[in-house]
């Protein structure tokens, strides 16, 4: 049994977020982890849709301003992102379903919906720019390129094990680790590729959209790091030396796979240096470890050295956007300026 929709004999406040008991009534004033309400509101505040992004210049540049290789990489990484977010969308659905705490489940449901939006956003890029041959290249890449399959399989396997047995906390632990790698490391190469094109003043609309997605992913990564810490706290039987060691070696192995993949996919791409990218991936692996309370896997790599990734890889971070794009990218609900007329 995943959870009970209603249990009149127990408290509204859940005893544990997974495998616990709760009445099923979500009383936001009576939840075990009050910051879930803040997260929930923040997620709603970050709402956006892909149609806000203009791609007219990107369409022209995709055809005339990219090399053949750059177009190929654009297609493959967009297909790869679609595949990862499609999995994330379904994974969140299952994890939300097994969650005992209704407040945590509510946060996960929004995250799941956003993963669906992300997949649709990549579709917006491909449907706008790619012809049917190029689309085939994009959407078949996750199935056809052996190195990409191999890299993804190491996380998909852990996620599938959990989907097949969703009340098993040990499998949940491993699936959460896989999800941390998915969100915190495996998306990165594609994001950085778009950032690097923007650095050469190309595909600015695509980069703006990717940066909206990256902001969401950073948020998810922090949230799931937190969930991992709570899981360990509530279930001391998972908090073992062996599990900890396995986490470290799994994250390290994933990073090595990511480096191999980067060597393959970014060959012939002048805007991106592979050694620089590898260094960045190690740095990111440390970030997911810190978020999840796991010992850093690359203790010497504590600082982000490639500052341009921040310049071109943040919402509103580049100054090359045209008026509409700038307007779109700073679209948000957090500021009330101009509304009290
Ligand atoms: Fe996503
Ligand atoms: Fe995500």
CSV table of C-alpha atoms and ligand atoms in Angstrom, one decimal:
chain,number,residue,atom,x,y,z
A,1,UNK,CA,0.0,0.0,0.0
A,2,UNK,CA,1.4,3.4,-1.0
A,3,UNK,CA,-0.6,5.6,1.3
A,4,UNK,CA,-4.2,5.9,2.7
A,5,UNK,CA,-6.3,8.7,1.3
A,6,UNK,CA,-8.1,9.0,4.6
A,7,UNK,CA,-7.5,7.6,8.1
A,8,UNK,CA,-9.7,9.1,10.8
A,9,UNK,CA,-7.8,7.4,13.6
A,10,UNK,CA,-4.4,9.3,13.3
A,11,UNK,CA,-3.1,12.8,13.3
A,12,UNK,CA,-3.2,15.2,10.4
A,13,UNK,CA,0.6,15.7,10.9
A,14,UNK,CA,2.4,12.9,9.2
A,15,UNK,CA,4.7,10.7,11.3
A,16,UNK,CA,7.2,10.3,8.4
A,17,UNK,CA,7.3,11.5,4.8
A,18,UNK,CA,7.5,8.0,3.4
A,19,UNK,CA,6.1,4.9,5.0
A,20,UNK,CA,4.4,6.8,7.8
A,21,UNK,CA,0.9,7.6,8.9
A,22,UNK,CA,-1.3,10.6,8.4
A,23,UNK,CA,-5.0,11.4,8.3
A,24,UNK,CA,-4.8,12.6,4.7
A,25,UNK,CA,-6.0,16.0,5.6
A,26,UNK,CA,-3.5,18.6,4.5
A,27,UNK,CA,-3.6,21.3,7.2
A,28,UNK,CA,-0.7,23.6,6.2
A,29,UNK,CA,-0.6,25.0,9.8
A,30,UNK,CA,0.0,21.5,11.2
A,31,UNK,CA,2.7,19.9,9.0
A,32,UNK,CA,5.9,18.2,10.2
A,33,UNK,CA,8.2,20.4,8.0
A,34,UNK,CA,6.8,23.9,7.9
A,35,UNK,CA,9.2,25.1,5.2
A,36,UNK,CA,7.2,23.0,2.8
A,37,UNK,CA,4.6,25.8,2.6
A,38,UNK,CA,7.3,28.3,1.7
A,39,UNK,CA,8.6,25.9,-1.0
A,40,UNK,CA,5.1,25.3,-2.3
A,41,UNK,CA,4.4,29.1,-2.7
A,42,UNK,CA,7.8,29.7,-4.2
A,43,UNK,CA,7.2,27.1,-6.9
A,44,UNK,CA,3.9,28.6,-7.8
A,45,UNK,CA,5.6,32.0,-8.0
A,46,UNK,CA,8.1,30.7,-10.6
A,47,UNK,CA,5.3,29.9,-13.0
A,48,UNK,CA,6.1,30.5,-16.7
A,49,UNK,CA,5.2,29.0,-20.1
A,50,UNK,CA,7.2,28.4,-23.2
A,51,UNK,CA,5.1,30.7,-25.4
A,52,UNK,CA,6.6,33.7,-23.6
A,53,UNK,CA,9.9,33.1,-25.4
A,54,UNK,CA,10.4,34.5,-28.9
A,55,UNK,CA,12.4,32.4,-31.3
A,56,UNK,CA,12.3,34.4,-34.5
A,57,UNK,CA,16.1,35.2,-34.5
A,58,UNK,CA,16.9,31.7,-33.3
A,59,UNK,CA,15.0,30.2,-36.3
A,60,UNK,CA,17.1,32.3,-38.7
A,61,UNK,CA,20.4,31.5,-36.9
A,62,UNK,CA,19.6,27.8,-36.6
A,63,UNK,CA,19.5,27.7,-40.4
A,64,UNK,CA,22.2,30.2,-41.3
A,65,UNK,CA,24.4,30.8,-38.2
A,66,UNK,CA,25.2,27.3,-37.0
A,67,UNK,CA,27.7,24.9,-38.4
A,68,UNK,CA,26.5,21.4,-39.4
A,69,UNK,CA,28.0,20.0,-36.3
A,70,UNK,CA,26.5,22.7,-34.1
A,71,UNK,CA,23.1,21.9,-35.5
A,72,UNK,CA,23.6,18.2,-34.9
A,73,UNK,CA,24.5,18.8,-31.3
A,74,UNK,CA,21.6,21.2,-30.9
A,75,UNK,CA,19.3,18.4,-32.1
A,76,UNK,CA,20.8,15.6,-30.0
A,77,UNK,CA,21.0,17.6,-26.7
A,78,UNK,CA,17.4,18.8,-27.2
A,79,UNK,CA,16.3,15.2,-27.6
A,80,UNK,CA,18.3,14.2,-24.6
A,81,UNK,CA,16.7,16.9,-22.5
A,82,UNK,CA,13.3,15.8,-23.6
A,83,UNK,CA,14.1,12.3,-22.6
A,84,UNK,CA,15.4,13.2,-19.1
A,85,UNK,CA,12.4,15.5,-18.4
A,86,UNK,CA,9.9,12.9,-19.6
A,87,UNK,CA,11.4,10.5,-17.1
A,88,UNK,CA,11.5,13.2,-14.4
A,89,UNK,CA,7.8,13.9,-15.0
A,90,UNK,CA,6.8,10.3,-14.4
A,91,UNK,CA,9.2,9.7,-11.6
A,92,UNK,CA,7.7,12.6,-9.6
A,93,UNK,CA,4.3,11.2,-10.2
A,94,UNK,CA,5.3,7.9,-8.6
A,95,UNK,CA,7.3,9.4,-5.7
A,96,UNK,CA,4.3,11.8,-5.0
A,97,UNK,CA,2.0,8.8,-5.0
A,98,UNK,CA,4.0,7.0,-2.3
A,99,UNK,CA,4.6,10.0,-0.1
A,100,UNK,CA,2.7,9.8,3.2
A,101,UNK,CA,2.9,13.5,4.1
A,102,UNK,CA,0.3,15.5,2.1
A,103,UNK,CA,2.3,18.7,2.2
A,104,UNK,CA,5.5,17.1,0.7
A,105,UNK,CA,3.3,15.3,-1.9
A,106,UNK,CA,1.8,18.7,-2.9
A,107,UNK,CA,5.3,20.1,-3.5
A,108,UNK,CA,6.3,17.1,-5.5
A,109,UNK,CA,3.1,17.4,-7.6
A,110,UNK,CA,4.1,20.9,-8.7
A,111,UNK,CA,7.6,19.8,-9.5
A,112,UNK,CA,6.2,16.9,-11.6
A,113,UNK,CA,4.0,19.4,-13.5
A,114,UNK,CA,7.0,21.6,-14.2
A,115,UNK,CA,9.0,18.6,-15.6
A,116,UNK,CA,6.1,18.2,-18.0
A,117,UNK,CA,6.3,21.9,-18.9
A,118,UNK,CA,10.1,21.5,-19.5
A,119,UNK,CA,9.6,18.6,-21.9
A,120,UNK,CA,7.0,20.7,-23.8
A,121,UNK,CA,9.4,23.6,-23.9
A,122,UNK,CA,12.0,21.5,-25.7
A,123,UNK,CA,9.3,20.5,-28.1
A,124,UNK,CA,8.7,24.2,-28.7
A,125,UNK,CA,12.3,24.5,-29.8
A,126,UNK,CA,12.3,21.5,-32.0
A,127,UNK,CA,8.8,22.2,-33.5
A,128,UNK,CA,9.9,25.7,-34.3
A,129,UNK,CA,13.3,25.0,-35.8
A,130,UNK,CA,13.7,21.4,-36.9
A,131,UNK,CA,12.5,19.8,-40.1
A,132,UNK,CA,11.1,16.2,-39.8
A,133,UNK,CA,14.6,14.6,-40.5
A,134,UNK,CA,16.2,16.7,-37.8
A,135,UNK,CA,13.4,16.0,-35.4
A,136,UNK,CA,13.9,12.3,-35.9
A,137,UNK,CA,17.6,12.8,-35.1
A,138,UNK,CA,16.6,14.6,-31.9
A,139,UNK,CA,14.0,12.2,-30.6
A,140,UNK,CA,15.8,9.1,-31.6
A,141,UNK,CA,19.1,10.2,-30.0
A,142,UNK,CA,18.4,8.9,-26.5
A,143,UNK,CA,17.6,5.5,-28.0
A,144,UNK,CA,20.2,5.3,-30.8
A,145,UNK,CA,23.4,6.7,-29.4
A,146,UNK,CA,25.1,3.9,-27.4
A,147,UNK,CA,27.2,6.2,-25.1
A,148,UNK,CA,24.1,8.3,-24.2
A,149,UNK,CA,22.1,5.1,-23.5
A,150,UNK,CA,24.8,3.8,-21.3
A,151,UNK,CA,25.1,7.0,-19.4
A,152,UNK,CA,21.3,7.3,-18.9
A,153,UNK,CA,20.8,3.6,-18.1
A,154,UNK,CA,22.8,3.9,-14.8
A,155,UNK,CA,20.2,6.3,-13.5
A,156,UNK,CA,17.1,4.9,-15.3
A,157,UNK,CA,17.8,1.5,-13.8
A,158,UNK,CA,17.7,2.8,-10.2
A,159,UNK,CA,14.5,4.8,-11.0
A,160,UNK,CA,12.8,1.8,-12.6
A,161,UNK,CA,13.7,-0.4,-9.6
A,162,UNK,CA,11.8,2.0,-7.4
A,163,UNK,CA,8.8,2.4,-9.8
A,164,UNK,CA,8.5,-1.5,-9.8
A,165,UNK,CA,8.5,-1.6,-6.0
A,166,UNK,CA,7.5,1.9,-4.8
A,167,UNK,CA,7.1,1.1,-1.1
A,168,UNK,CA,10.6,-0.2,-0.7
A,169,UNK,CA,12.6,2.5,1.1
A,170,UNK,CA,16.0,1.1,0.1
A,171,UNK,CA,15.0,1.4,-3.6
A,172,UNK,CA,13.6,4.8,-2.9
A,173,UNK,CA,16.9,5.9,-1.5
A,174,UNK,CA,18.7,4.7,-4.6
A,175,UNK,CA,16.1,6.3,-6.9
A,176,UNK,CA,16.5,9.6,-5.1
A,177,UNK,CA,20.3,9.4,-5.6
A,178,UNK,CA,19.7,8.8,-9.3
A,179,UNK,CA,17.3,11.7,-9.5
A,180,UNK,CA,19.9,14.0,-7.9
A,181,UNK,CA,22.3,13.0,-10.6
A,182,UNK,CA,19.6,13.4,-13.3
A,183,UNK,CA,18.7,17.0,-12.2
A,184,UNK,CA,22.1,18.1,-11.0
A,185,UNK,CA,24.6,16.6,-13.5
A,186,UNK,CA,23.0,15.0,-16.5
A,187,UNK,CA,21.1,18.1,-17.7
A,188,UNK,CA,24.2,20.2,-17.4
A,189,UNK,CA,26.0,19.5,-20.7
A,190,UNK,CA,23.0,20.6,-22.7
A,191,UNK,CA,22.5,23.7,-20.6
A,192,UNK,CA,26.1,24.7,-20.9
A,193,UNK,CA,26.0,24.1,-24.7
A,194,UNK,CA,23.1,26.6,-25.0
A,195,UNK,CA,25.0,29.0,-22.7
A,196,UNK,CA,28.1,28.7,-24.9
A,197,UNK,CA,26.1,29.5,-28.1
A,198,UNK,CA,24.7,32.5,-26.4
A,199,UNK,CA,28.2,33.6,-25.5
A,200,UNK,CA,28.9,33.8,-29.2
A,201,UNK,CA,25.6,35.8,-29.6
A,202,UNK,CA,23.6,33.0,-31.1
A,203,UNK,CA,20.4,31.2,-30.2
A,204,UNK,CA,19.6,33.7,-27.5
A,205,UNK,CA,15.9,32.7,-27.3
A,206,UNK,CA,16.7,29.0,-26.8
A,207,UNK,CA,19.3,30.0,-24.1
A,208,UNK,CA,16.7,32.2,-22.3
A,209,UNK,CA,14.3,29.3,-22.2
A,210,UNK,CA,17.0,26.9,-21.0
A,211,UNK,CA,17.9,29.3,-18.2
A,212,UNK,CA,14.3,29.4,-17.0
A,213,UNK,CA,14.4,25.6,-16.9
A,214,UNK,CA,17.8,25.6,-15.1
A,215,UNK,CA,16.4,27.9,-12.4
A,216,UNK,CA,13.7,25.3,-11.8
A,217,UNK,CA,16.1,22.4,-11.8
A,218,UNK,CA,18.4,24.1,-9.2
A,219,UNK,CA,15.3,24.5,-7.0
A,220,UNK,CA,14.4,20.9,-7.5
A,221,UNK,CA,17.9,19.8,-6.7
A,222,UNK,CA,17.8,21.7,-3.4
A,223,UNK,CA,14.4,20.3,-2.6
A,224,UNK,CA,15.4,16.7,-3.3
A,225,UNK,CA,18.6,17.1,-1.4
A,226,UNK,CA,16.4,18.1,1.5
A,227,UNK,CA,14.2,15.1,1.0
A,228,UNK,CA,17.2,12.9,1.1
A,229,UNK,CA,18.4,14.3,4.4
A,230,UNK,CA,14.9,13.9,5.9
A,231,UNK,CA,14.7,10.3,4.6
A,232,UNK,CA,18.0,9.5,6.4
A,233,UNK,CA,16.9,11.2,9.6
A,234,UNK,CA,13.5,9.4,9.7
A,235,UNK,CA,14.9,6.0,8.7
A,236,UNK,CA,18.2,5.4,10.5
A,237,UNK,CA,18.3,1.9,9.0
A,238,UNK,CA,19.1,3.6,5.7
A,239,UNK,CA,21.8,5.9,7.2
A,240,UNK,CA,24.5,3.3,7.0
A,241,UNK,CA,28.2,3.4,6.1
A,242,UNK,CA,27.5,1.1,3.2
A,243,UNK,CA,24.8,3.3,1.7
A,244,UNK,CA,26.9,6.3,2.1
A,245,UNK,CA,29.8,4.7,0.4
A,246,UNK,CA,27.6,3.5,-2.4
A,247,UNK,CA,26.2,7.0,-2.8
A,248,UNK,CA,29.7,8.4,-3.2
A,249,UNK,CA,30.8,5.8,-5.7
A,250,UNK,CA,27.6,6.0,-7.7
A,251,UNK,CA,27.9,9.8,-8.0
A,252,UNK,CA,31.5,9.5,-9.0
A,253,UNK,CA,30.7,6.8,-11.6
A,254,UNK,CA,27.9,9.0,-13.0
A,255,UNK,CA,30.3,12.0,-13.3
A,256,UNK,CA,32.8,9.8,-15.2
A,257,UNK,CA,30.1,8.7,-17.6
A,258,UNK,CA,29.1,12.3,-18.1
A,259,UNK,CA,32.7,13.2,-19.0
A,260,UNK,CA,32.9,10.4,-21.5
A,261,UNK,CA,29.6,11.6,-23.0
A,262,UNK,CA,30.9,15.2,-23.2
A,263,UNK,CA,34.0,14.1,-25.0
A,264,UNK,CA,31.9,12.5,-27.6
A,265,UNK,CA,29.1,15.0,-28.1
A,266,UNK,CA,31.2,18.2,-27.8
A,267,UNK,CA,33.9,17.2,-30.2
A,268,UNK,CA,34.2,19.8,-32.9
A,269,UNK,CA,32.3,22.4,-30.9
A,270,UNK,CA,34.5,25.5,-30.7
A,271,UNK,CA,32.4,27.5,-28.2
A,272,UNK,CA,32.9,24.9,-25.4
A,273,UNK,CA,36.2,23.6,-23.9
A,274,UNK,CA,35.9,20.0,-22.8
A,275,UNK,CA,38.4,20.2,-20.0
A,276,UNK,CA,36.6,23.3,-18.7
A,277,UNK,CA,33.3,21.4,-18.9
A,278,UNK,CA,34.7,18.4,-17.0
A,279,UNK,CA,35.9,20.6,-14.2
A,280,UNK,CA,32.4,22.2,-14.0
A,281,UNK,CA,30.8,18.8,-13.8
A,282,UNK,CA,32.9,17.9,-10.8
A,283,UNK,CA,32.1,21.1,-9.1
A,284,UNK,CA,28.3,20.4,-9.7
A,285,UNK,CA,28.7,16.9,-8.3
A,286,UNK,CA,29.9,18.5,-5.1
A,287,UNK,CA,26.9,20.8,-5.0
A,288,UNK,CA,24.5,17.9,-5.1
A,289,UNK,CA,26.4,16.1,-2.4
A,290,UNK,CA,26.3,19.2,-0.2
A,291,UNK,CA,22.5,19.6,-0.8
A,292,UNK,CA,21.9,16.0,0.1
A,293,UNK,CA,24.3,15.8,3.1
A,294,UNK,CA,26.7,13.4,1.3
A,295,UNK,CA,30.5,13.8,1.6
A,296,UNK,CA,31.9,15.8,-1.4
A,297,UNK,CA,33.2,13.5,-4.2
A,298,UNK,CA,35.8,16.0,-5.5
A,299,UNK,CA,36.9,17.8,-2.3
A,300,UNK,CA,39.5,19.9,-4.2
A,301,UNK,CA,37.0,21.3,-6.6
A,302,UNK,CA,35.0,23.8,-4.5
A,303,UNK,CA,34.9,26.8,-6.7
A,304,UNK,CA,33.2,27.6,-10.0
A,305,UNK,CA,36.0,28.6,-12.3
A,306,UNK,CA,34.1,29.2,-15.5
A,307,UNK,CA,32.3,32.4,-14.6
A,308,UNK,CA,30.9,32.8,-18.1
A,309,UNK,CA,28.5,29.9,-17.2
A,310,UNK,CA,26.9,32.2,-14.6
A,311,UNK,CA,26.9,35.2,-17.0
A,312,UNK,CA,25.1,33.3,-19.8
A,313,UNK,CA,23.5,30.6,-17.7
A,314,UNK,CA,21.2,32.6,-15.4
A,315,UNK,CA,17.8,34.2,-15.9
A,316,UNK,CA,18.4,37.6,-17.5
A,317,UNK,CA,22.1,37.0,-17.2
A,318,UNK,CA,23.1,38.0,-20.7
A,319,UNK,CA,22.7,41.4,-22.1
A,320,UNK,CA,22.3,40.5,-25.8
A,321,UNK,CA,18.6,39.9,-25.7
A,322,UNK,CA,16.4,42.2,-27.7
A,323,UNK,CA,13.7,44.2,-25.9
A,324,UNK,CA,11.0,41.5,-26.1
A,325,UNK,CA,13.3,38.8,-25.0
A,326,UNK,CA,14.6,40.8,-22.1
A,327,UNK,CA,11.0,41.7,-21.2
A,328,UNK,CA,10.0,38.0,-21.3
A,329,UNK,CA,13.0,36.7,-19.4
A,330,UNK,CA,12.4,39.1,-16.5
A,331,UNK,CA,8.7,38.2,-16.5
A,332,UNK,CA,7.8,37.2,-12.9
A,333,UNK,CA,5.3,37.6,-10.2
A,334,UNK,CA,7.6,38.5,-7.4
A,335,UNK,CA,7.6,42.2,-8.0
A,336,UNK,CA,4.4,44.2,-7.7
A,337,UNK,CA,5.9,47.3,-9.3
A,338,UNK,CA,3.6,49.2,-11.6
A,339,UNK,CA,0.4,47.4,-10.5
A,340,UNK,CA,-0.9,49.9,-8.0
A,341,UNK,CA,-2.1,52.5,-10.5
B,1,LIG,FE1,13.0,19.5,-15.6
B,2,LIG,FE1,13.6,18.8,-12.1
